[in-house]
Amino acid sequence: MCGIAGVCHSDDAKGDPRLLRKMISLVRHRGPDDSGVYSDHGIGLAHARLSIIDLSTGQQPMHNEDRSLWITFNGEIFNYVELRQELLQSGHRFATQSDTEVILHLYEEEGEDCVRMMNGQWGFALWDSRQRKLFLSRDRLGVRPLFYASVGNDLVFGSEIKSILAHPGVPRELDLVGLDQVFTFWCTVPPRTIFRGIHELPPGHSLTFKDGELTLHRYWQLDFDASAGNGTSEQEHAERLQDLLLDATRIRLRSDVPVGAYLSGGLDSTIITALINRVSTTSLRTFSIGFSAKELDESTFQREAIAFLNTAHSQISCDYPDIARTFPEVIWHTEKPVIRAAPVPMFLLSKLVWDAGFKVVLTGEGADEVFGGYDIYKEAKIRRFWAEQPESKHRSRLLRRLYPYQSKLQQQSDVYLQSFFRARPEDLESPFFSHLPRWDLTSRLKVFFSEDVRTALGDYDCQLELASCLPPTFSRWDGFSQAQYLETTFLLPGYILSSQGDRVGMAHSVEARHPFLDYRIVELGARMPPHLKMKVLNEKYILKRAFGHLLPPAVLNRPKQPYRAPDGKSFFARTTPEYVHELLSPETVKADGVFDFASVNRLVDKFKTGRAIGVKDDMALVGILSTQILLRQFIEEFELGGLSCGKLTMSCAAS
Amino acid sequence: MRQIDHELRRFVVDNFLYGRDNGFSDDDSMLGMGIIDSTGTLELVSFLEKKYDIVVEDSDLLPQNLDSVARLTQFTRRKLEQKQATGECSARREPVHSE
């Protein structure tokens, strides 16, 4: 795993090594082992290396035999062994043992279609000097990041936005539409980012840049076809899943350094850990987070899993002040506002992994998206079922089955519960039926936007924009598949795999690999009937059916609990860090101009006086504070190169 | 007579709209307008109990009591009247007990 950056000129100008070194130095955390720069007429490529495969000869940027192709590559091609074998048979000669070189030869053979044959997680830039063409590509699900911006007639790109902002021609401005999207969907809709003029290459896309012209090309599309599995029995589905997930896990253990695993005590990571045990002979090291807040802590289940699977385990404990202390540094890595503080513990966890001498971990990420584990699917199913017979008392009583871990919701009377979850008649026709409650709730945070921001946004409707991104077949899918598509296509890459994944892992040079996000598994899931994913209200049924025998009963039979972390309260629990006072003060908020200072002041007051008990207040505080930090770090004080985040963190320690 | 309706509206605006009165009417459904979320009712009840020293029973937690400023006002007035009646009642009874 690594970091990449570069500039492609539309003319014959030579890549500026000094600029390239500056750009790549900002993502040094992604690859502290080595760095390299390649510069020629028309191109400059830079690379920061985290050595995982072929430790001795895998340096980058790397070229092919005749130096006509150059690549800077972030990621892993897990099927590189098989691809290499095929390429050797076709007469290709390799100078290294790395997966990077496989991409070069595969490109020679297949051109831009090479990515269709790759099974992995990547963001890379390949310079084809003969055609004078730059080829950028990102993996299907968006595990690895890749951003770009047009500067004059040139293209600037990088694994992280900070490398792009280091280019003197790139303006540093907040994109207000991006902000509106984050305060609705929790993430931006690619190619838009939170910074004006800086774009995210959408997952499953490639980009070519030639003669100053930029072309975006989708090479993979998640497509649901629940009827495809009609002739297949439940047993056959389970067996196919067993075989594929074992293989997905096996190829993700390919590494020349030791591989560990995240073990949360939930179903998904326990399945992956059990599968690793089946294909690996060495003893496995696992890692987890524990919370001092009991309602969030899963240590009991972690202990069950550790004992059952016999792993050597390390746990990091996370308390409210840890969140407040670390938050500014985390935002330096997420590069976008967050609505929840949940990325912070993941950041602390990757430090634990790195300190233990590990660079690679396998995780259970993706299972909830692919096999219907999230509460949002259950909620949508119950709401739709109830809406079909709105007078049914029996159906409305099912609402009690939702969010059993949210005590405040459970305290509500039946009548109020029904009011919260009742579907409006027009909602039933919406392509976003499943996600409307979440988006409506998050959108209410926009009450904090300043008049200037509201005026600038005018009547912009981010749901309309999202609707225009849906595939033509979307309207033909069942509701469950539609919900899965929305979750997998937008929130997964935009938040789960980025703010809570790659960015906080790579902050400590830790690469995560996700067997459930092997595209073969994702496609298998998309062809499975919904009732195998959620049987009545039993989520991830097929996973339990296929892998239950590998799990401790306590984990198999436990109620589903999503990963959550302490939110707004963290910043006011005991002491409030100085940076929080400063960034949320009426003077600062007014000067920054994004939020209404009087409203923010009322919110802060609610927290100070212990009156903030709702999820909306929590999301508002985390969203506003992270935006304020972002403004400080990336727009006002960017030349400090992240040092302002150090300053903020230190002000926290001193308070 | 206390301006209960003003106090309640002010609480709703300050607490749920963070001071930004969007011009909703006292008869508007706060659920329908998205002013109140799932924990909002709990905040509301906690405010009523503290501010007016009344007890809101579980059986009172109904939209017809709480879901608009007008309904809230009626509900609070009713509760205050009940309290007063009970208080007067016990005040009258006290001497009887003391005898």
PDB file of N, CA and C in Angstrom, chain A residues 272-350:
ATOM      1  N   ILE A 272     -14.220 -13.888   8.987  1.00  0.00           N
ATOM      2  CA  ILE A 272     -12.950 -13.722   8.271  1.00  0.00           C
ATOM      3  C   ILE A 272     -11.800 -14.314   9.090  1.00  0.00           C
ATOM      4  N   THR A 273     -11.806 -14.050  10.388  1.00  0.00           N
ATOM      5  CA  THR A 273     -10.747 -14.597  11.249  1.00  0.00           C
ATOM      6  C   THR A 273     -10.768 -16.133  11.214  1.00  0.00           C
ATOM      7  N   ALA A 274     -11.967 -16.693  11.255  1.00  0.00           N
ATOM      8  CA  ALA A 274     -12.085 -18.157  11.212  1.00  0.00           C
ATOM      9  C   ALA A 274     -11.563 -18.692   9.877  1.00  0.00           C
ATOM     10  N   LEU A 275     -11.839 -17.976   8.796  1.00  0.00           N
ATOM     11  CA  LEU A 275     -11.380 -18.435   7.479  1.00  0.00           C
ATOM     12  C   LEU A 275      -9.856 -18.320   7.363  1.00  0.00           C
ATOM     13  N   ILE A 276      -9.299 -17.260   7.937  1.00  0.00           N
ATOM     14  CA  ILE A 276      -7.829 -17.135   7.923  1.00  0.00           C
ATOM     15  C   ILE A 276      -7.223 -18.344   8.633  1.00  0.00           C
ATOM     16  N   ASN A 277      -7.813 -18.684   9.759  1.00  0.00           N
ATOM     17  CA  ASN A 277      -7.316 -19.848  10.504  1.00  0.00           C
ATOM     18  C   ASN A 277      -7.344 -21.117   9.656  1.00  0.00           C
ATOM     19  N   ARG A 278      -8.293 -21.191   8.746  1.00  0.00           N
ATOM     20  CA  ARG A 278      -8.413 -22.398   7.918  1.00  0.00           C
ATOM     21  C   ARG A 278      -7.367 -22.458   6.820  1.00  0.00           C
ATOM     22  N   VAL A 279      -6.940 -21.294   6.323  1.00  0.00           N
ATOM     23  CA  VAL A 279      -6.001 -21.334   5.196  1.00  0.00           C
ATOM     24  C   VAL A 279      -4.565 -20.986   5.588  1.00  0.00           C
ATOM     25  N   SER A 280      -4.372 -20.554   6.827  1.00  0.00           N
ATOM     26  CA  SER A 280      -3.026 -20.162   7.232  1.00  0.00           C
ATOM     27  C   SER A 280      -2.558 -21.066   8.366  1.00  0.00           C
ATOM     28  N   THR A 281      -1.282 -21.381   8.341  1.00  0.00           N
ATOM     29  CA  THR A 281      -0.758 -22.279   9.375  1.00  0.00           C
ATOM     30  C   THR A 281      -0.127 -21.496  10.526  1.00  0.00           C
ATOM     31  N   THR A 282       0.201 -20.238  10.273  1.00  0.00           N
ATOM     32  CA  THR A 282       0.840 -19.456  11.337  1.00  0.00           C
ATOM     33  C   THR A 282      -0.218 -18.921  12.305  1.00  0.00           C
ATOM     34  N   SER A 283       0.216 -18.650  13.526  1.00  0.00           N
ATOM     35  CA  SER A 283      -0.753 -18.169  14.514  1.00  0.00           C
ATOM     36  C   SER A 283      -1.138 -16.733  14.174  1.00  0.00           C
ATOM     37  N   LEU A 284      -2.407 -16.438  14.352  1.00  0.00           N
ATOM     38  CA  LEU A 284      -2.932 -15.157  13.867  1.00  0.00           C
ATOM     39  C   LEU A 284      -2.958 -14.120  14.979  1.00  0.00           C
ATOM     40  N   ARG A 285      -2.588 -12.903  14.599  1.00  0.00           N
ATOM     41  CA  ARG A 285      -2.654 -11.779  15.526  1.00  0.00           C
ATOM     42  C   ARG A 285      -3.891 -10.957  15.195  1.00  0.00           C
ATOM     43  N   THR A 286      -4.716 -10.657  16.216  1.00  0.00           N
ATOM     44  CA  THR A 286      -5.937  -9.872  15.980  1.00  0.00           C
ATOM     45  C   THR A 286      -5.940  -8.600  16.833  1.00  0.00           C
ATOM     46  N   PHE A 287      -6.755  -7.637  16.395  1.00  0.00           N
ATOM     47  CA  PHE A 287      -6.783  -6.317  17.029  1.00  0.00           C
ATOM     48  C   PHE A 287      -8.226  -5.822  17.152  1.00  0.00           C
ATOM     49  N   SER A 288      -8.484  -5.091  18.240  1.00  0.00           N
ATOM     50  CA  SER A 288      -9.848  -4.555  18.405  1.00  0.00           C
ATOM     51  C   SER A 288      -9.850  -3.289  19.250  1.00  0.00           C
ATOM     52  N   ILE A 289     -11.044  -2.674  19.273  1.00  0.00           N
ATOM     53  CA  ILE A 289     -11.276  -1.481  20.095  1.00  0.00           C
ATOM     54  C   ILE A 289     -12.238  -1.849  21.220  1.00  0.00           C
ATOM     55  N   GLY A 290     -11.975  -1.310  22.388  1.00  0.00           N
ATOM     56  CA  GLY A 290     -12.942  -1.407  23.486  1.00  0.00           C
ATOM     57  C   GLY A 290     -13.337   0.001  23.896  1.00  0.00           C
ATOM     58  N   PHE A 291     -14.576   0.153  24.348  1.00  0.00           N
ATOM     59  CA  PHE A 291     -15.038   1.488  24.748  1.00  0.00           C
ATOM     60  C   PHE A 291     -15.345   1.530  26.237  1.00  0.00           C
ATOM     61  N   SER A 292     -14.998   2.659  26.852  1.00  0.00           N
ATOM     62  CA  SER A 292     -15.365   2.817  28.266  1.00  0.00           C
ATOM     63  C   SER A 292     -16.885   2.974  28.387  1.00  0.00           C
ATOM     64  N   ALA A 293     -17.514   3.513  27.360  1.00  0.00           N
ATOM     65  CA  ALA A 293     -18.979   3.616  27.366  1.00  0.00           C
ATOM     66  C   ALA A 293     -19.550   2.219  27.116  1.00  0.00           C
ATOM     67  N   LYS A 294     -20.229   1.690  28.131  1.00  0.00           N
ATOM     68  CA  LYS A 294     -20.634   0.276  28.100  1.00  0.00           C
ATOM     69  C   LYS A 294     -21.568  -0.057  26.934  1.00  0.00           C
ATOM     70  N   GLU A 295     -22.452   0.868  26.584  1.00  0.00           N
ATOM     71  CA  GLU A 295     -23.432   0.562  25.539  1.00  0.00           C
ATOM     72  C   GLU A 295     -22.773   0.425  24.163  1.00  0.00           C
ATOM     73  N   LEU A 296     -21.518   0.872  24.054  1.00  0.00           N
ATOM     74  CA  LEU A 296     -20.819   0.774  22.770  1.00  0.00           C
ATOM     75  C   LEU A 296     -19.822  -0.379  22.748  1.00  0.00           C
ATOM     76  N   ASP A 297     -19.491  -0.875  23.931  1.00  0.00           N
ATOM     77  CA  ASP A 297     -18.385  -1.829  24.047  1.00  0.00           C
ATOM     78  C   ASP A 297     -18.791  -3.247  23.646  1.00  0.00           C
ATOM     79  N   GLU A 298     -17.900  -3.914  22.921  1.00  0.00           N
ATOM     80  CA  GLU A 298     -18.178  -5.287  22.464  1.00  0.00           C
ATOM     81  C   GLU A 298     -17.131  -6.273  22.977  1.00  0.00           C
ATOM     82  N   SER A 299     -16.426  -5.889  24.043  1.00  0.00           N
ATOM     83  CA  SER A 299     -15.312  -6.710  24.533  1.00  0.00           C
ATOM     84  C   SER A 299     -15.725  -8.138  24.885  1.00  0.00           C
ATOM     85  N   THR A 300     -16.932  -8.288  25.438  1.00  0.00           N
ATOM     86  CA  THR A 300     -17.370  -9.630  25.835  1.00  0.00           C
ATOM     87  C   THR A 300     -17.371 -10.568  24.631  1.00  0.00           C
ATOM     88  N   PHE A 301     -17.918 -10.088  23.523  1.00  0.00           N
ATOM     89  CA  PHE A 301     -17.975 -10.923  22.319  1.00  0.00           C
ATOM     90  C   PHE A 301     -16.588 -11.104  21.706  1.00  0.00           C
ATOM     91  N   GLN A 302     -15.759 -10.081  21.845  1.00  0.00           N
ATOM     92  CA  GLN A 302     -14.382 -10.219  21.344  1.00  0.00           C
ATOM     93  C   GLN A 302     -13.672 -11.347  22.098  1.00  0.00           C
ATOM     94  N   ARG A 303     -13.865 -11.384  23.407  1.00  0.00           N
ATOM     95  CA  ARG A 303     -13.205 -12.441  24.202  1.00  0.00           C
ATOM     96  C   ARG A 303     -13.692 -13.829  23.786  1.00  0.00           C
ATOM     97  N   GLU A 304     -14.987 -13.938  23.528  1.00  0.00           N
ATOM     98  CA  GLU A 304     -15.550 -15.217  23.062  1.00  0.00           C
ATOM     99  C   GLU A 304     -14.857 -15.650  21.769  1.00  0.00           C
ATOM    100  N   ALA A 305     -14.733 -14.700  20.844  1.00  0.00           N
ATOM    101  CA  ALA A 305     -14.155 -15.016  19.530  1.00  0.00           C
ATOM    102  C   ALA A 305     -12.669 -15.367  19.662  1.00  0.00           C
ATOM    103  N   ILE A 306     -11.954 -14.616  20.482  1.00  0.00           N
ATOM    104  CA  ILE A 306     -10.511 -14.853  20.663  1.00  0.00           C
ATOM    105  C   ILE A 306     -10.279 -16.249  21.243  1.00  0.00           C
ATOM    106  N   ALA A 307     -11.077 -16.577  22.262  1.00  0.00           N
ATOM    107  CA  ALA A 307     -10.905 -17.880  22.914  1.00  0.00           C
ATOM    108  C   ALA A 307     -11.232 -19.004  21.932  1.00  0.00           C
ATOM    109  N   PHE A 308     -12.295 -18.822  21.177  1.00  0.00           N
ATOM    110  CA  PHE A 308     -12.762 -19.863  20.262  1.00  0.00           C
ATOM    111  C   PHE A 308     -11.783 -20.055  19.102  1.00  0.00           C
ATOM    112  N   LEU A 309     -11.236 -18.955  18.612  1.00  0.00           N
ATOM    113  CA  LEU A 309     -10.387 -19.017  17.414  1.00  0.00           C
ATOM    114  C   LEU A 309      -8.902 -19.005  17.770  1.00  0.00           C
ATOM    115  N   ASN A 310      -8.631 -18.871  19.056  1.00  0.00           N
ATOM    116  CA  ASN A 310      -7.259 -19.001  19.548  1.00  0.00           C
ATOM    117  C   ASN A 310      -6.290 -18.022  18.859  1.00  0.00           C
ATOM    118  N   THR A 311      -6.603 -16.743  18.904  1.00  0.00           N
ATOM    119  CA  THR A 311      -5.709 -15.753  18.310  1.00  0.00           C
ATOM    120  C   THR A 311      -4.951 -15.013  19.411  1.00  0.00           C
ATOM    121  N   ALA A 312      -3.819 -14.436  19.044  1.00  0.00           N
ATOM    122  CA  ALA A 312      -3.094 -13.551  19.962  1.00  0.00           C
ATOM    123  C   ALA A 312      -3.676 -12.159  19.755  1.00  0.00           C
ATOM    124  N   HIS A 313      -4.252 -11.606  20.788  1.00  0.00           N
ATOM    125  CA  HIS A 313      -5.084 -10.410  20.594  1.00  0.00           C
ATOM    126  C   HIS A 313      -4.547  -9.186  21.326  1.00  0.00           C
ATOM    127  N   SER A 314      -4.715  -8.026  20.692  1.00  0.00           N
ATOM    128  CA  SER A 314      -4.426  -6.752  21.355  1.00  0.00           C
ATOM    129  C   SER A 314      -5.650  -5.867  21.240  1.00  0.00           C
ATOM    130  N   GLN A 315      -5.958  -5.168  22.323  1.00  0.00           N
ATOM    131  CA  GLN A 315      -7.110  -4.268  22.297  1.00  0.00           C
ATOM    132  C   GLN A 315      -6.685  -2.876  22.745  1.00  0.00           C
ATOM    133  N   ILE A 316      -7.262  -1.880  22.098  1.00  0.00           N
ATOM    134  CA  ILE A 316      -7.036  -0.510  22.550  1.00  0.00           C
ATOM    135  C   ILE A 316      -8.341  -0.004  23.142  1.00  0.00           C
ATOM    136  N   SER A 317      -8.209   0.708  24.250  1.00  0.00           N
ATOM    137  CA  SER A 317      -9.404   1.207  24.911  1.00  0.00           C
ATOM    138  C   SER A 317      -9.624   2.673  24.542  1.00  0.00           C
ATOM    139  N   CYS A 318     -10.865   3.021  24.294  1.00  0.00           N
ATOM    140  CA  CYS A 318     -11.165   4.378  23.826  1.00  0.00           C
ATOM    141  C   CYS A 318     -12.168   5.045  24.770  1.00  0.00           C
ATOM    142  N   ASP A 319     -11.792   6.225  25.229  1.00  0.00           N
ATOM    143  CA  ASP A 319     -12.637   6.966  26.163  1.00  0.00           C
ATOM    144  C   ASP A 319     -12.993   8.321  25.516  1.00  0.00           C
ATOM    145  N   TYR A 320     -13.955   9.008  26.107  1.00  0.00           N
ATOM    146  CA  TYR A 320     -14.395  10.295  25.529  1.00  0.00           C
ATOM    147  C   TYR A 320     -13.235  11.251  25.229  1.00  0.00           C
ATOM    148  N   PRO A 321     -12.320  11.496  26.193  1.00  0.00           N
ATOM    149  CA  PRO A 321     -11.240  12.463  25.899  1.00  0.00           C
ATOM    150  C   PRO A 321     -10.342  12.027  24.743  1.00  0.00           C
ATOM    151  N   ASP A 322     -10.243  10.718  24.497  1.00  0.00           N
ATOM    152  CA  ASP A 322      -9.421  10.241  23.365  1.00  0.00           C
ATOM    153  C   ASP A 322      -9.990  10.766  22.051  1.00  0.00           C
ATOM    154  N   ILE A 323     -11.310  10.778  21.974  1.00  0.00           N
ATOM    155  CA  ILE A 323     -11.969  11.268  20.757  1.00  0.00           C
ATOM    156  C   ILE A 323     -11.645  12.750  20.570  1.00  0.00           C
ATOM    157  N   ALA A 324     -11.840  13.530  21.621  1.00  0.00           N
ATOM    158  CA  ALA A 324     -11.633  14.977  21.527  1.00  0.00           C
ATOM    159  C   ALA A 324     -10.179  15.303  21.207  1.00  0.00           C
ATOM    160  N   ARG A 325      -9.278  14.589  21.832  1.00  0.00           N
ATOM    161  CA  ARG A 325      -7.847  14.845  21.664  1.00  0.00           C
ATOM    162  C   ARG A 325      -7.382  14.560  20.240  1.00  0.00           C
ATOM    163  N   THR A 326      -7.930  13.528  19.639  1.00  0.00           N
ATOM    164  CA  THR A 326      -7.425  13.035  18.357  1.00  0.00           C
ATOM    165  C   THR A 326      -8.178  13.595  17.145  1.00  0.00           C
ATOM    166  N   PHE A 327      -9.325  14.177  17.406  1.00  0.00           N
ATOM    167  CA  PHE A 327     -10.234  14.552  16.314  1.00  0.00           C
ATOM    168  C   PHE A 327      -9.584  15.429  15.225  1.00  0.00           C
ATOM    169  N   PRO A 328      -8.842  16.495  15.581  1.00  0.00           N
ATOM    170  CA  PRO A 328      -8.265  17.337  14.519  1.00  0.00           C
ATOM    171  C   PRO A 328      -7.324  16.561  13.594  1.00  0.00           C
ATOM    172  N   GLU A 329      -6.530  15.665  14.187  1.00  0.00           N
ATOM    173  CA  GLU A 329      -5.596  14.885  13.379  1.00  0.00           C
ATOM    174  C   GLU A 329      -6.360  13.958  12.422  1.00  0.00           C
ATOM    175  N   VAL A 330      -7.467  13.419  12.911  1.00  0.00           N
ATOM    176  CA  VAL A 330      -8.279  12.531  12.073  1.00  0.00           C
ATOM    177  C   VAL A 330      -8.859  13.303  10.883  1.00  0.00           C
ATOM    178  N   ILE A 331      -9.293  14.534  11.105  1.00  0.00           N
ATOM    179  CA  ILE A 331      -9.869  15.326  10.014  1.00  0.00           C
ATOM    180  C   ILE A 331      -8.799  15.688   8.976  1.00  0.00           C
ATOM    181  N   TRP A 332      -7.561  15.837   9.427  1.00  0.00           N
ATOM    182  CA  TRP A 332      -6.465  16.062   8.478  1.00  0.00           C
ATOM    183  C   TRP A 332      -6.378  14.886   7.508  1.00  0.00           C
ATOM    184  N   HIS A 333      -6.754  13.710   7.986  1.00  0.00           N
ATOM    185  CA  HIS A 333      -6.700  12.517   7.127  1.00  0.00           C
ATOM    186  C   HIS A 333      -8.002  12.277   6.355  1.00  0.00           C
ATOM    187  N   THR A 334      -9.154  12.529   6.970  1.00  0.00           N
ATOM    188  CA  THR A 334     -10.410  12.247   6.250  1.00  0.00           C
ATOM    189  C   THR A 334     -10.614  13.223   5.089  1.00  0.00           C
ATOM    190  N   GLU A 335     -10.090  14.435   5.246  1.00  0.00           N
ATOM    191  CA  GLU A 335     -10.187  15.466   4.201  1.00  0.00           C
ATOM    192  C   GLU A 335     -11.625  15.785   3.812  1.00  0.00           C
ATOM    193  N   LYS A 336     -12.546  15.488   4.667  1.00  0.00           N
ATOM    194  CA  LYS A 336     -13.934  15.916   4.463  1.00  0.00           C
ATOM    195  C   LYS A 336     -14.609  15.958   5.828  1.00  0.00           C
ATOM    196  N   PRO A 337     -15.666  16.749   5.968  1.00  0.00           N
ATOM    197  CA  PRO A 337     -16.350  16.754   7.264  1.00  0.00           C
ATOM    198  C   PRO A 337     -16.940  15.382   7.546  1.00  0.00           C
ATOM    199  N   VAL A 338     -17.061  15.058   8.814  1.00  0.00           N
ATOM    200  CA  VAL A 338     -17.724  13.804   9.195  1.00  0.00           C
ATOM    201  C   VAL A 338     -18.894  14.144  10.116  1.00  0.00           C
ATOM    202  N   ILE A 339     -19.920  13.303  10.046  1.00  0.00           N
ATOM    203  CA  ILE A 339     -21.129  13.546  10.840  1.00  0.00           C
ATOM    204  C   ILE A 339     -21.077  12.736  12.129  1.00  0.00           C
ATOM    205  N   ARG A 340     -20.220  11.751  12.132  1.00  0.00           N
ATOM    206  CA  ARG A 340     -20.044  10.908  13.305  1.00  0.00           C
ATOM    207  C   ARG A 340     -18.559  10.863  13.670  1.00  0.00           C
ATOM    208  N   ALA A 341     -18.270  10.630  14.954  1.00  0.00           N
ATOM    209  CA  ALA A 341     -16.871  10.583  15.389  1.00  0.00           C
ATOM    210  C   ALA A 341     -16.278   9.181  15.235  1.00  0.00           C
ATOM    211  N   ALA A 342     -17.039   8.263  14.649  1.00  0.00           N
ATOM    212  CA  ALA A 342     -16.610   6.866  14.555  1.00  0.00           C
ATOM    213  C   ALA A 342     -15.262   6.639  13.850  1.00  0.00           C
ATOM    214  N   PRO A 343     -14.809   7.538  12.948  1.00  0.00           N
ATOM    215  CA  PRO A 343     -13.473   7.325  12.385  1.00  0.00           C
ATOM    216  C   PRO A 343     -12.344   7.405  13.427  1.00  0.00           C
ATOM    217  N   VAL A 344     -12.583   8.105  14.522  1.00  0.00           N
ATOM    218  CA  VAL A 344     -11.491   8.330  15.477  1.00  0.00           C
ATOM    219  C   VAL A 344     -10.975   7.028  16.102  1.00  0.00           C
ATOM    220  N   PRO A 345     -11.853   6.194  16.658  1.00  0.00           N
ATOM    221  CA  PRO A 345     -11.338   4.935  17.208  1.00  0.00           C
ATOM    222  C   PRO A 345     -10.622   4.075  16.158  1.00  0.00           C
ATOM    223  N   MET A 346     -11.074   4.129  14.904  1.00  0.00           N
ATOM    224  CA  MET A 346     -10.403   3.356  13.858  1.00  0.00           C
ATOM    225  C   MET A 346      -8.982   3.888  13.621  1.00  0.00           C
ATOM    226  N   PHE A 347      -8.820   5.181  13.791  1.00  0.00           N
ATOM    227  CA  PHE A 347      -7.507   5.817  13.688  1.00  0.00           C
ATOM    228  C   PHE A 347      -6.607   5.319  14.833  1.00  0.00           C
ATOM    229  N   LEU A 348      -7.167   5.253  16.035  1.00  0.00           N
ATOM    230  CA  LEU A 348      -6.389   4.777  17.188  1.00  0.00           C
ATOM    231  C   LEU A 348      -6.055   3.299  17.026  1.00  0.00           C
ATOM    232  N   LEU A 349      -6.981   2.563  16.428  1.00  0.00           N
ATOM    233  CA  LEU A 349      -6.766   1.126  16.226  1.00  0.00           C
ATOM    234  C   LEU A 349      -5.613   0.873  15.252  1.00  0.00           C
ATOM    235  N   SER A 350      -5.536   1.661  14.183  1.00  0.00           N
ATOM    236  CA  SER A 350      -4.457   1.428  13.215  1.00  0.00           C
ATOM    237  C   SER A 350      -3.096   1.753  13.840  1.00  0.00           C
TER     238      SER A 350
END
